[in-house]
Short mmCIF file of C-alpha atoms and ligand atoms in Angstrom, two decimals:
data_model
loop_
_atom_site.label_atom_id
_atom_site.label_comp_id
_atom_site.label_asym_id
_atom_site.label_seq_id
_atom_site.Cartn_x
_atom_site.Cartn_y
_atom_site.Cartn_z
CA MET A 583 35.89 -4.79 26.46
CA THR A 584 37.69 -1.53 27.21
CA ASP A 585 36.46 0.84 29.88
CA THR A 586 35.11 3.24 27.29
CA GLN A 587 33.15 0.49 25.53
CA SER A 588 31.80 -0.77 28.79
CA THR A 589 30.57 2.73 29.75
CA ALA A 590 28.94 3.12 26.35
CA ALA A 591 27.25 -0.26 26.59
CA ASP A 592 26.02 0.44 30.09
CA SER A 593 24.45 3.68 28.99
CA GLY A 594 22.63 1.88 26.17
CA LEU A 595 19.07 0.71 26.47
CA ARG A 596 19.44 -3.03 26.60
CA ASN A 597 15.72 -3.68 26.71
CA PRO A 598 13.95 -0.79 25.09
CA ARG A 599 10.18 -0.54 24.96
CA PHE A 600 8.54 -0.39 21.54
CA LEU A 601 5.21 1.15 20.70
CA ILE A 602 3.95 -0.27 17.44
CA ILE A 603 1.12 1.57 15.75
CA GLY A 604 -0.98 -0.60 13.49
CA ALA A 605 -1.59 -4.36 13.37
CA GLY A 606 -1.60 -4.74 9.63
CA MET A 607 1.00 -6.62 7.64
CA SER A 608 3.93 -4.48 8.84
CA GLY A 609 2.85 -4.22 12.50
CA ILE A 610 2.57 -8.01 12.74
CA LEU A 611 5.97 -8.31 11.07
CA THR A 612 7.50 -5.87 13.56
CA ALA A 613 6.21 -7.86 16.53
CA ILE A 614 7.46 -11.16 15.14
CA LYS A 615 10.90 -9.75 14.37
CA LEU A 616 11.20 -8.09 17.79
CA LEU A 617 10.36 -11.36 19.52
CA GLU A 618 12.87 -13.15 17.31
CA ALA A 619 15.52 -10.58 18.39
CA GLY A 620 14.68 -11.20 22.04
CA LEU A 621 13.04 -7.79 22.40
CA ASP A 622 9.73 -8.53 24.02
CA ASP A 623 8.79 -5.25 25.62
CA PHE A 624 6.23 -3.94 23.17
CA THR A 625 2.56 -3.32 22.59
CA ILE A 626 0.77 -3.01 19.28
CA TYR A 627 -1.98 -0.42 19.13
CA GLU A 628 -4.69 -1.05 16.56
CA LYS A 629 -7.74 1.10 15.91
CA GLY A 630 -9.68 -1.78 14.37
CA ASP A 631 -10.98 -4.91 16.04
CA ARG A 632 -8.87 -7.33 14.07
CA VAL A 633 -5.41 -7.59 12.48
CA GLY A 634 -4.96 -7.30 8.73
CA GLY A 635 -5.01 -3.57 7.93
CA THR A 636 -5.86 -3.10 4.29
CA TRP A 637 -7.17 -6.68 4.04
CA ARG A 638 -9.47 -6.14 6.99
CA GLU A 639 -10.80 -2.89 5.57
CA ASN A 640 -11.14 -3.80 1.91
CA THR A 641 -13.78 -6.48 1.56
CA TYR A 642 -15.26 -5.49 -1.79
CA PRO A 643 -16.41 -8.29 -4.11
CA GLY A 644 -13.54 -9.58 -6.22
CA ILE A 645 -10.81 -8.28 -3.93
CA ALA A 646 -7.57 -10.10 -4.53
CA CYS A 647 -3.91 -9.26 -4.55
CA ASP A 648 -2.37 -8.97 -7.97
CA VAL A 649 1.05 -9.72 -6.53
CA PRO A 650 1.45 -13.53 -6.64
CA SER A 651 0.52 -15.11 -3.31
CA HIS A 652 3.71 -17.10 -2.83
CA PHE A 653 5.51 -13.77 -2.94
CA TYR A 654 2.83 -11.76 -1.15
CA SER A 655 3.50 -13.62 2.11
CA TYR A 656 6.19 -13.35 4.75
CA SER A 657 9.47 -15.02 3.76
CA PHE A 658 9.52 -16.76 7.15
CA ALA A 659 5.89 -17.94 6.99
CA PRO A 660 5.29 -19.51 3.60
CA ASN A 661 1.80 -20.80 2.98
CA PRO A 662 1.46 -24.05 1.03
CA ASP A 663 -2.31 -23.65 0.92
CA TRP A 664 -2.71 -20.60 -1.29
CA SER A 665 -5.63 -21.50 -3.50
CA GLN A 666 -4.57 -19.50 -6.55
CA ARG A 667 -1.65 -17.64 -8.11
CA PHE A 668 -3.41 -14.46 -7.01
CA SER A 669 -5.43 -15.39 -3.96
CA PRO A 670 -8.58 -13.56 -2.84
CA GLY A 671 -8.61 -10.96 -0.07
CA ALA A 672 -10.42 -13.15 2.48
CA GLU A 673 -7.68 -15.77 2.16
CA ILE A 674 -5.01 -13.12 2.66
CA GLN A 675 -6.87 -11.85 5.73
CA ALA A 676 -7.05 -15.42 7.08
CA TYR A 677 -3.30 -15.76 6.47
CA PHE A 678 -2.57 -12.69 8.63
CA ASP A 679 -4.99 -13.88 11.32
CA GLY A 680 -3.24 -17.25 11.31
CA VAL A 681 0.31 -15.86 11.38
CA SER A 682 -0.46 -13.46 14.21
CA ARG A 683 -1.93 -16.32 16.26
CA ARG A 684 0.88 -18.71 15.41
CA TYR A 685 3.56 -16.23 16.45
CA ALA A 686 1.60 -15.20 19.56
CA VAL A 687 1.34 -11.64 18.35
CA ASP A 688 -2.41 -11.24 18.77
CA SER A 689 -2.19 -11.30 22.57
CA ARG A 690 0.12 -8.26 22.38
CA ILE A 691 -2.38 -6.10 20.49
CA ARG A 692 -4.65 -3.50 22.04
CA PHE A 693 -7.54 -3.50 19.62
CA GLY A 694 -10.03 -0.68 19.30
CA THR A 695 -7.35 1.80 20.38
CA GLU A 696 -6.68 4.63 18.00
CA ILE A 697 -3.51 6.56 18.74
CA THR A 698 -4.15 10.26 18.26
CA ARG A 699 -0.91 11.76 19.56
CA CYS A 700 2.66 10.76 19.71
CA ALA A 701 5.14 13.12 21.44
CA PHE A 702 8.86 12.92 22.14
CA GLU A 703 9.28 14.15 25.68
CA SER A 704 12.37 13.91 27.87
CA GLY A 705 13.99 11.40 25.55
CA ARG A 706 11.04 8.99 25.30
CA TRP A 707 7.85 8.75 23.30
CA THR A 708 4.48 9.22 24.93
CA ILE A 709 1.52 8.07 22.93
CA THR A 710 -2.05 9.04 23.66
CA ALA A 711 -5.08 7.11 22.52
CA ALA A 712 -8.50 8.49 21.60
CA ASP A 713 -9.82 7.22 24.95
CA GLY A 714 -7.22 9.34 26.76
CA SER A 715 -5.00 6.45 27.86
CA THR A 716 -1.25 6.84 27.45
CA ASP A 717 1.83 4.69 27.14
CA VAL A 718 5.52 5.52 27.13
CA GLY A 719 8.24 3.82 25.13
CA ASP A 720 11.70 4.28 23.68
CA PHE A 721 10.87 3.56 20.05
CA VAL A 722 7.80 4.11 17.92
CA ILE A 723 7.27 2.00 14.86
CA ALA A 724 4.64 3.58 12.64
CA ALA A 725 3.17 0.61 10.79
CA THR A 726 0.17 2.65 9.76
CA GLY A 727 -0.14 1.76 6.08
CA VAL A 728 -0.28 3.79 2.90
CA LEU A 729 -3.68 3.42 1.25
CA HIS A 730 -6.03 3.66 4.18
CA HIS A 731 -7.88 6.99 4.10
CA PRO A 732 -10.57 6.73 1.40
CA ALA A 733 -10.75 9.64 -1.04
CA TYR A 734 -14.29 10.66 -1.91
CA PRO A 735 -15.13 12.69 -5.01
CA ASP A 736 -16.48 16.13 -4.37
CA LEU A 737 -19.70 15.84 -6.36
CA GLU A 738 -22.53 18.26 -6.26
CA GLY A 739 -25.79 16.90 -4.86
CA GLN A 740 -24.27 13.97 -2.98
CA ASP A 741 -26.80 14.40 -0.19
CA ARG A 742 -29.70 14.39 -2.67
CA PHE A 743 -29.04 10.87 -3.95
CA GLU A 744 -31.70 8.53 -2.60
CA GLY A 745 -29.91 5.31 -3.49
CA VAL A 746 -27.09 3.86 -1.42
CA ALA A 747 -23.56 5.13 -1.91
CA PHE A 748 -20.34 3.89 -0.33
CA HIS A 749 -16.59 3.73 -0.93
CA SER A 750 -14.94 0.55 -2.22
CA ALA A 751 -12.87 0.39 0.99
CA ARG A 752 -16.02 0.71 3.13
CA TRP A 753 -18.12 -1.91 1.39
CA ASN A 754 -21.65 -2.13 2.73
CA HIS A 755 -22.43 -5.84 2.72
CA ASP A 756 -26.00 -5.17 3.84
CA VAL A 757 -26.84 -3.73 0.46
CA PRO A 758 -28.04 -6.37 -1.99
CA LEU A 759 -26.79 -5.99 -5.55
CA ASP A 760 -28.84 -8.70 -7.19
CA GLY A 761 -31.01 -7.29 -9.93
CA ARG A 762 -30.06 -3.69 -9.11
CA HIS A 763 -28.66 -0.91 -11.18
CA VAL A 764 -25.16 -0.25 -9.89
CA GLY A 765 -22.82 2.60 -10.78
CA ILE A 766 -19.09 2.56 -10.12
CA ILE A 767 -16.95 5.69 -10.25
CA GLY A 768 -13.29 5.00 -11.04
CA THR A 769 -11.20 2.63 -13.10
CA GLY A 770 -8.32 1.83 -10.74
CA SER A 771 -7.36 -1.65 -9.53
CA SER A 772 -10.27 -1.70 -7.06
CA ALA A 773 -12.94 -0.76 -9.63
CA ILE A 774 -11.65 -3.23 -12.20
CA GLN A 775 -11.83 -6.10 -9.71
CA ILE A 776 -15.32 -5.04 -8.58
CA VAL A 777 -16.67 -4.86 -12.15
CA SER A 778 -15.58 -8.43 -12.90
CA ALA A 779 -16.98 -9.70 -9.61
CA ILE A 780 -20.44 -8.13 -9.71
CA VAL A 781 -21.34 -7.93 -13.37
CA GLY A 782 -23.03 -11.33 -13.27
CA GLN A 783 -25.19 -10.28 -10.38
CA VAL A 784 -26.51 -6.85 -11.21
CA ALA A 785 -29.27 -5.80 -13.60
CA ARG A 786 -27.21 -2.94 -15.04
CA LEU A 787 -23.68 -1.81 -14.48
CA SER A 788 -22.57 1.74 -15.28
CA LEU A 789 -18.85 2.36 -15.06
CA PHE A 790 -18.01 6.07 -14.84
CA GLN A 791 -14.57 6.37 -16.37
CA ARG A 792 -12.60 9.60 -16.09
CA THR A 793 -9.43 8.02 -17.47
CA PRO A 794 -9.09 4.64 -19.17
CA GLN A 795 -6.54 2.17 -17.83
CA TRP A 796 -4.07 -0.11 -19.47
CA ILE A 797 -4.92 -3.62 -18.36
CA ALA A 798 -2.17 -6.22 -18.22
CA PRO A 799 -3.47 -9.74 -18.78
CA ILE A 800 -2.90 -12.28 -16.04
CA GLU A 801 -3.80 -15.90 -15.61
CA ASN A 802 -5.07 -16.76 -12.21
CA ALA A 803 -4.81 -20.52 -12.18
CA ALA A 804 -5.77 -22.47 -9.08
CA TYR A 805 -3.15 -24.59 -7.34
CA SER A 806 -4.09 -28.25 -7.48
CA GLU A 807 -4.22 -30.40 -4.36
CA ALA A 808 -1.14 -32.21 -5.67
CA GLU A 809 0.76 -28.92 -5.93
CA LYS A 810 -0.28 -27.89 -2.44
CA SER A 811 0.80 -31.17 -0.90
CA GLU A 812 4.09 -30.92 -2.76
CA PHE A 813 4.57 -27.43 -1.23
CA ARG A 814 3.80 -28.88 2.19
CA ARG A 815 6.22 -31.76 1.72
CA ASN A 816 8.92 -29.67 0.16
CA PRO A 817 9.08 -26.10 1.51
CA ALA A 818 12.19 -25.53 -0.59
CA ALA A 819 9.96 -25.68 -3.67
CA MET A 820 7.87 -22.84 -2.26
CA ALA A 821 10.98 -20.84 -1.40
CA ALA A 822 12.21 -21.36 -4.96
CA ILE A 823 8.92 -20.08 -6.40
CA ARG A 824 9.08 -17.08 -4.12
CA GLU A 825 12.63 -16.33 -5.19
CA GLU A 826 11.74 -16.74 -8.85
CA ILE A 827 8.79 -14.34 -8.56
CA SER A 828 10.84 -11.83 -6.59
CA ARG A 829 13.59 -11.87 -9.22
CA GLY A 830 11.05 -11.70 -12.04
CA ILE A 831 9.27 -8.67 -10.55
CA THR A 832 12.57 -6.96 -9.74
CA ASP A 833 14.15 -7.43 -13.17
CA GLY A 834 11.04 -7.45 -15.32
CA PHE A 835 9.19 -4.65 -13.63
CA ALA A 836 10.56 -2.77 -10.59
CA ASN A 837 13.92 -1.97 -12.17
CA VAL A 838 12.22 -1.12 -15.44
CA LEU A 839 9.65 1.42 -14.26
CA ILE A 840 12.38 3.85 -13.27
CA ASP A 841 13.66 4.17 -16.82
CA ALA A 842 10.99 5.52 -19.15
CA ASN A 843 13.17 4.54 -22.13
CA SER A 844 13.44 0.90 -21.16
CA PRO A 845 12.55 -1.48 -24.02
CA VAL A 846 10.85 -3.71 -21.44
CA LEU A 847 8.24 -0.97 -21.02
CA ASP A 848 7.55 -1.21 -24.75
CA ALA A 849 6.98 -4.93 -24.31
CA ILE A 850 4.55 -4.24 -21.44
CA GLN A 851 2.82 -1.63 -23.60
CA ASN A 852 2.52 -4.13 -26.46
CA ALA A 853 1.09 -6.81 -24.18
CA CYS A 854 -1.53 -4.36 -22.86
CA THR A 855 -2.40 -3.11 -26.36
CA GLU A 856 -2.75 -6.66 -27.62
CA ASN A 857 -4.93 -7.49 -24.64
CA LEU A 858 -7.24 -4.59 -25.46
CA GLU A 859 -7.35 -5.29 -29.18
CA ASN A 860 -7.83 -9.02 -28.91
CA LYS A 861 -10.41 -8.93 -26.20
CA VAL A 862 -12.62 -5.93 -26.97
CA THR A 863 -14.55 -6.54 -30.15
CA ASP A 864 -16.68 -3.41 -30.43
CA PRO A 865 -14.45 -0.71 -31.99
CA VAL A 866 -16.32 2.14 -30.26
CA LEU A 867 -15.90 0.57 -26.82
CA ARG A 868 -12.30 -0.35 -27.65
CA GLU A 869 -11.44 3.29 -28.31
CA LYS A 870 -13.23 4.39 -25.14
CA LEU A 871 -11.07 1.97 -23.20
CA ARG A 872 -7.80 2.90 -24.93
CA PRO A 873 -5.59 5.14 -22.76
CA ASN A 874 -3.67 8.01 -24.34
CA TYR A 875 -0.71 7.68 -22.00
CA ARG A 876 1.95 4.99 -21.66
CA ALA A 877 1.36 1.67 -19.93
CA ALA A 878 2.63 1.63 -16.31
CA CYS A 879 2.55 5.43 -16.07
CA LYS A 880 -0.34 4.86 -13.67
CA ARG A 881 -0.16 1.87 -11.36
CA LEU A 882 -0.61 -1.00 -13.80
CA VAL A 883 -3.94 -2.77 -13.45
CA MET A 884 -3.94 -6.53 -13.87
CA SER A 885 -6.98 -8.47 -14.79
CA GLU A 886 -7.93 -11.76 -16.29
CA ASP A 887 -11.53 -10.93 -17.09
CA PHE A 888 -12.32 -7.19 -16.94
CA TYR A 889 -12.70 -6.79 -20.71
CA GLU A 890 -15.02 -9.76 -20.83
CA ALA A 891 -17.10 -8.32 -17.97
CA ILE A 892 -17.42 -4.83 -19.39
CA GLN A 893 -18.62 -6.19 -22.74
CA LYS A 894 -21.71 -7.77 -21.21
CA PRO A 895 -24.81 -6.27 -22.80
CA HIS A 896 -26.00 -4.81 -19.50
CA ALA A 897 -22.66 -3.08 -18.77
CA GLU A 898 -21.77 0.37 -20.02
CA VAL A 899 -18.72 2.61 -19.89
CA ILE A 900 -19.65 6.26 -19.43
CA THR A 901 -16.94 8.70 -20.36
CA GLU A 902 -18.92 11.92 -20.05
CA THR A 903 -17.88 14.07 -17.09
CA ILE A 904 -20.08 13.69 -14.04
CA ASP A 905 -22.02 16.87 -13.36
CA GLY A 906 -23.43 15.76 -10.06
CA LEU A 907 -25.79 13.50 -8.21
CA GLU A 908 -29.54 13.75 -8.17
CA LYS A 909 -32.28 11.96 -6.31
CA SER A 910 -32.28 8.99 -8.64
CA GLY A 911 -28.75 8.83 -9.97
CA VAL A 912 -25.81 10.49 -11.66
CA ARG A 913 -26.22 13.32 -14.17
CA THR A 914 -23.47 13.61 -16.77
CA ARG A 915 -22.47 16.71 -18.70
CA ASP A 916 -24.32 15.58 -21.83
CA GLY A 917 -27.53 15.98 -19.80
CA ARG A 918 -28.12 12.25 -19.41
CA LEU A 919 -29.42 10.95 -16.09
CA HIS A 920 -28.03 7.51 -15.17
CA GLU A 921 -30.55 6.07 -12.76
CA LEU A 922 -28.93 4.03 -10.02
CA ASP A 923 -29.87 2.03 -6.94
CA VAL A 924 -26.30 1.80 -5.68
CA LEU A 925 -23.28 3.99 -6.34
CA ILE A 926 -19.78 2.81 -5.50
CA TYR A 927 -16.94 5.25 -5.11
CA ALA A 928 -13.87 3.31 -6.25
CA THR A 929 -12.07 6.62 -6.15
CA GLY A 930 -8.88 5.68 -4.34
CA PHE A 931 -7.16 6.98 -1.27
CA ARG A 932 -5.60 10.09 0.24
CA VAL A 933 -2.08 8.87 -0.19
CA ASP A 934 -0.29 11.74 1.53
CA ARG A 935 -1.72 10.98 4.97
CA PHE A 936 0.50 8.15 6.25
CA MET A 937 0.19 8.14 10.07
CA ARG A 938 -1.92 11.29 10.10
CA PRO A 939 -4.39 12.46 11.43
CA MET A 940 -2.29 11.33 14.40
CA GLU A 941 -0.47 14.36 15.80
CA VAL A 942 3.25 13.65 15.93
CA ILE A 943 5.52 15.94 17.93
CA GLY A 944 9.26 15.42 17.70
CA ARG A 945 12.25 16.99 19.35
CA GLU A 946 11.73 20.49 20.78
CA GLY A 947 8.09 20.62 19.80
CA THR A 948 8.63 20.11 16.05
CA SER A 949 5.34 18.87 14.62
CA LEU A 950 5.02 16.46 11.73
CA GLU A 951 2.69 18.94 10.04
CA ASP A 952 5.52 21.50 10.10
CA ALA A 953 8.09 18.97 8.94
CA TRP A 954 5.84 17.97 6.06
CA THR A 955 4.62 21.38 4.87
CA LYS A 956 6.09 20.62 1.44
CA GLY A 957 4.67 17.11 1.49
CA PRO A 958 5.60 13.85 3.17
CA SER A 959 9.23 12.85 2.97
CA ALA A 960 11.51 10.62 4.97
CA TYR A 961 15.12 9.60 4.58
CA LEU A 962 15.05 6.22 2.80
CA ALA A 963 11.30 6.19 3.60
CA ILE A 964 12.15 5.40 7.23
CA SER A 965 13.33 8.30 9.34
CA ILE A 966 12.50 12.02 9.68
CA PRO A 967 15.00 14.54 11.12
CA ASP A 968 14.07 15.64 14.67
CA PHE A 969 11.84 12.61 15.18
CA PRO A 970 14.33 10.42 17.00
CA ASN A 971 13.70 6.72 17.51
CA PHE A 972 10.57 7.02 15.38
CA PHE A 973 10.66 4.79 12.31
CA MET A 974 8.19 4.13 9.54
CA LEU A 975 7.39 1.03 7.57
CA ASN A 976 6.15 1.71 4.05
CA GLY A 977 6.65 5.40 4.68
CA PRO A 978 6.86 8.14 2.00
CA ASN A 979 9.06 7.64 -1.07
CA GLY A 980 9.47 3.93 -0.60
CA PRO A 981 8.72 1.28 -3.21
CA VAL A 982 4.95 1.09 -3.69
CA GLY A 983 2.68 0.03 -6.50
CA ASN A 984 3.09 -3.32 -8.16
CA PHE A 985 5.48 -4.71 -5.53
CA SER A 986 5.14 -7.00 -2.58
CA LEU A 987 4.92 -4.48 0.22
CA ILE A 988 5.65 -7.44 2.48
CA GLU A 989 9.11 -7.82 0.99
CA VAL A 990 9.57 -4.05 1.28
CA ALA A 991 8.56 -4.06 4.97
CA GLU A 992 10.81 -7.05 5.75
CA LEU A 993 13.81 -5.28 4.26
CA GLN A 994 12.91 -2.05 6.06
CA PHE A 995 12.48 -3.70 9.42
CA ALA A 996 15.82 -5.50 9.17
CA TYR A 997 17.35 -2.04 8.63
CA ILE A 998 15.41 -0.52 11.54
CA LEU A 999 16.61 -3.29 13.85
CA GLN A 1000 20.17 -2.20 13.10
CA LEU A 1001 19.27 1.36 14.11
CA VAL A 1002 17.78 -0.02 17.31
CA GLU A 1003 20.94 -2.03 17.87
CA ALA A 1004 23.00 1.18 17.78
CA VAL A 1005 20.99 2.39 20.77
CA ARG A 1006 21.09 -0.96 22.54
CA SER A 1007 24.83 -1.17 22.17
CA GLY A 1008 25.26 2.26 23.66
CA SER A 1009 26.46 4.06 20.53
CA CYS A 1010 23.76 6.65 21.23
CA ARG A 1011 20.54 7.14 23.14
CA GLU A 1012 18.52 8.48 20.24
CA LEU A 1013 18.91 8.75 16.49
CA SER A 1014 17.11 10.20 13.51
CA ALA A 1015 18.18 11.01 9.96
CA SER A 1016 20.18 14.21 9.70
CA ARG A 1017 18.70 17.14 7.81
CA SER A 1018 21.52 17.03 5.29
CA ALA A 1019 20.96 13.32 4.62
CA LEU A 1020 17.26 13.89 3.98
CA GLN A 1021 17.98 16.89 1.75
CA ARG A 1022 20.48 14.87 -0.26
CA PHE A 1023 18.11 11.91 -0.54
CA ASP A 1024 15.20 14.16 -1.55
CA ALA A 1025 17.22 16.01 -4.19
CA GLU A 1026 18.47 12.75 -5.66
CA ARG A 1027 15.08 11.05 -5.69
CA ILE A 1028 13.34 14.08 -7.23
CA GLU A 1029 15.93 14.17 -10.02
CA ALA A 1030 15.68 10.41 -10.58
CA ALA A 1031 11.87 10.58 -10.58
CA LYS A 1032 11.97 12.73 -13.74
CA HIS A 1033 13.24 9.73 -15.71
CA THR A 1034 10.65 7.25 -14.51
CA ILE A 1035 7.63 6.05 -16.45
CA TRP A 1036 5.46 7.70 -13.76
CA SER A 1037 6.61 11.10 -15.08
CA SER A 1038 5.69 10.30 -18.66
CA GLY A 1039 2.42 12.22 -18.65
CA CYS A 1040 -0.57 10.92 -16.75
CA ARG A 1041 -2.47 11.65 -13.56
CA SER A 1042 -1.87 9.10 -10.83
CA TRP A 1043 -1.69 8.65 -7.10
CA TYR A 1044 2.08 8.27 -7.41
CA LEU A 1045 2.40 12.01 -8.05
CA ASP A 1046 2.72 14.41 -5.15
CA ALA A 1047 1.16 17.88 -4.97
CA ASN A 1048 3.98 19.21 -7.19
CA GLY A 1049 3.52 16.48 -9.77
CA VAL A 1050 6.70 14.64 -8.71
CA PRO A 1051 6.40 10.86 -8.41
CA ALA A 1052 6.66 10.13 -4.70
CA ALA A 1053 7.57 6.46 -5.14
CA TRP A 1054 11.09 5.01 -4.91
CA PRO A 1055 12.68 6.07 -8.23
CA PHE A 1056 15.80 3.91 -8.04
CA THR A 1057 16.30 0.24 -8.78
CA PHE A 1058 14.88 -2.26 -6.37
CA ASP A 1059 18.38 -3.69 -6.09
CA ARG A 1060 19.51 -0.33 -4.75
CA PHE A 1061 16.68 -0.47 -2.24
CA ARG A 1062 17.90 -3.88 -1.10
CA GLU A 1063 21.46 -2.56 -0.82
CA GLU A 1064 20.40 0.54 1.12
CA MET A 1065 18.36 -1.56 3.49
CA ALA A 1066 21.17 -4.06 4.07
CA ARG A 1067 23.15 -1.74 6.34
CA PRO A 1068 22.47 1.78 7.64
CA ASP A 1069 25.06 4.44 6.94
CA PHE A 1070 25.31 5.94 10.40
CA GLU A 1071 27.00 9.01 8.94
CA ASP A 1072 23.53 9.96 7.73
CA TYR A 1073 22.11 9.89 11.23
CA GLU A 1074 22.18 12.41 13.97
CA MET A 1075 23.07 10.34 17.00
CA ARG A 1076 22.87 11.73 20.51
P1 NAP B 2061 -6.97 4.54 -7.71
O1 NAP B 2061 -6.03 3.68 -8.42
O2 NAP B 2061 -6.47 5.79 -7.08
O3 NAP B 2061 -8.15 4.85 -8.70
C1 NAP B 2061 -9.12 5.80 -8.41
C2 NAP B 2061 -10.03 5.93 -9.59
O4 NAP B 2061 -11.05 6.84 -9.28
C3 NAP B 2061 -9.33 6.48 -10.82
O5 NAP B 2061 -9.84 5.85 -11.95
C4 NAP B 2061 -9.69 7.95 -10.78
O6 NAP B 2061 -9.69 8.57 -12.05
C5 NAP B 2061 -11.11 7.86 -10.27
N1 NAP B 2061 -11.56 9.08 -9.64
C6 NAP B 2061 -11.08 9.65 -8.52
N2 NAP B 2061 -11.76 10.78 -8.25
C7 NAP B 2061 -12.68 10.92 -9.22
C8 NAP B 2061 -13.68 11.88 -9.51
N3 NAP B 2061 -13.84 12.95 -8.73
N4 NAP B 2061 -14.44 11.71 -10.61
C9 NAP B 2061 -14.25 10.64 -11.42
N5 NAP B 2061 -13.35 9.69 -11.20
C10 NAP B 2061 -12.57 9.84 -10.12
O7 NAP B 2061 -7.72 3.75 -6.51
P2 NAP B 2061 -7.92 2.17 -6.30
O8 NAP B 2061 -8.50 1.54 -7.50
O9 NAP B 2061 -8.63 2.00 -5.01
O10 NAP B 2061 -6.46 1.64 -6.17
C11 NAP B 2061 -5.51 2.30 -5.34
C12 NAP B 2061 -4.29 1.43 -5.22
O11 NAP B 2061 -4.57 0.39 -4.30
C13 NAP B 2061 -3.87 0.72 -6.47
O12 NAP B 2061 -3.20 1.53 -7.38
C14 NAP B 2061 -3.02 -0.38 -5.90
O13 NAP B 2061 -1.76 0.09 -5.55
C15 NAP B 2061 -3.81 -0.73 -4.63
N6 NAP B 2061 -4.71 -1.84 -4.97
C16 NAP B 2061 -4.10 -3.02 -5.19
C17 NAP B 2061 -4.85 -4.10 -5.53
C18 NAP B 2061 -4.13 -5.37 -5.77
O14 NAP B 2061 -4.65 -6.24 -6.40
N7 NAP B 2061 -2.89 -5.53 -5.29
C19 NAP B 2061 -6.22 -4.01 -5.65
C20 NAP B 2061 -6.83 -2.78 -5.41
C21 NAP B 2061 -6.05 -1.70 -5.06
P3 NAP B 2061 -8.33 9.15 -12.70
O15 NAP B 2061 -7.58 7.96 -13.18
O16 NAP B 2061 -8.82 10.04 -13.76
O17 NAP B 2061 -7.62 9.89 -11.59
#
């Protein structure tokens, strides 16, 4: 080592302290990967009382992940015991509980601690919790999730409704559904799963549909005991399945969505149309359920049994606009009153929040609110100029939707570790994406987004306030390549 190198290395932070915000899938991943890298000075701050993030919060009946389970799991922690191709939410939650125990992550979590402020002061990050306590570290990893702030419809008379109303992500398990008249607003992935799960239980089900959805058929076969023991005996078989699914989703879906002219999208459209036409027998209902936009323009909904459920005689699809709520139910524009005991808002999430409402203050007092006046953006979904040593997992403009966000987070964290390594090795003390790199990335992604299926004419949560799809508009292979190695030219290093 030359003298210059030795000085640089000495000035590096060999053992930096990490503040991880969120103990969901990506916070747990961060902790495991830091331990694996020999970096054990960290604390995870979690507002809830348990790990799991979205899987802790979403407990609605029928909740499952429509990304196959052998792919929707960490690459380093395969699970031979998945019960089904698409396992239910409680099983996924148990998986995260188990992994965090097995990797001794749970003892590093401060539960019930909501971080409200995060400020870069004198070269380090100070975080402040709602209870006033503080902590100081060198790096912040915002593992705060994407779909976590429920969006409620702004309906007149909400306070007049005398039944029980709650959001799909805040399921009230104290409310019995048996024999009751239940209304559901929304037809996204959550609503579709809820309909199938509760239709056999309720006396009447009213689905308030503002926009119909294309439904891709799936088969959710159970794994047999023989298959599970084979997975246990032969982990390579599980790894092969994972690889096969990953390749299939990349080539057959992720890389296809970004080209609205792709013939594969026509095949997806045909499969969805066939599903609708074969499964829905009543022509009036069929037309109510037929979207007038292209399949996969909105986040594609997958279901094995929604069409069967919604054709039950006591289920109804209501397409009239909702005028408001009254004492006994929902009034639609045609004057009809839909009497309800329970109303479920399956109305999605405020997707532009990310780590907010946490106040984030970067270099020289720059606030995140100021940085994001035009909407959330981050270089490669990871770093924001003037917010040094602050990195996001599943941040804005990353791959979202029908992907395994676990694979996305694994790739992102491997990239982040290389940024950390630049500090540890003494190349710099702090780094964040340069303004020019973010501008270039934003310009390129906005241009690319015009050619995606998401821009083909529909309303969806992928679109930002300007109607531009905010999701990763390049191939997934490009994402993998970008994440393989940071281009330090794109970073401001001090
Ligand atoms: P969503 O896809 O955003 O759907 C919200 C639904 O509510 C839409 O049908 C929307 O109608 C409707 N809506 C919103 N405001 C309304 C209003 N004021 N009046 C009438 N209808 C209104 O939300 P989500 O179903 O919770 O799903 C969100 C995302 O979570 C999914 O896209 C997916 O990425 C993820 N998710 C995944 C799974 C899985 O299996 N992996 C399961 C559930 C959720 P419009 O369509 O007209 O806007």
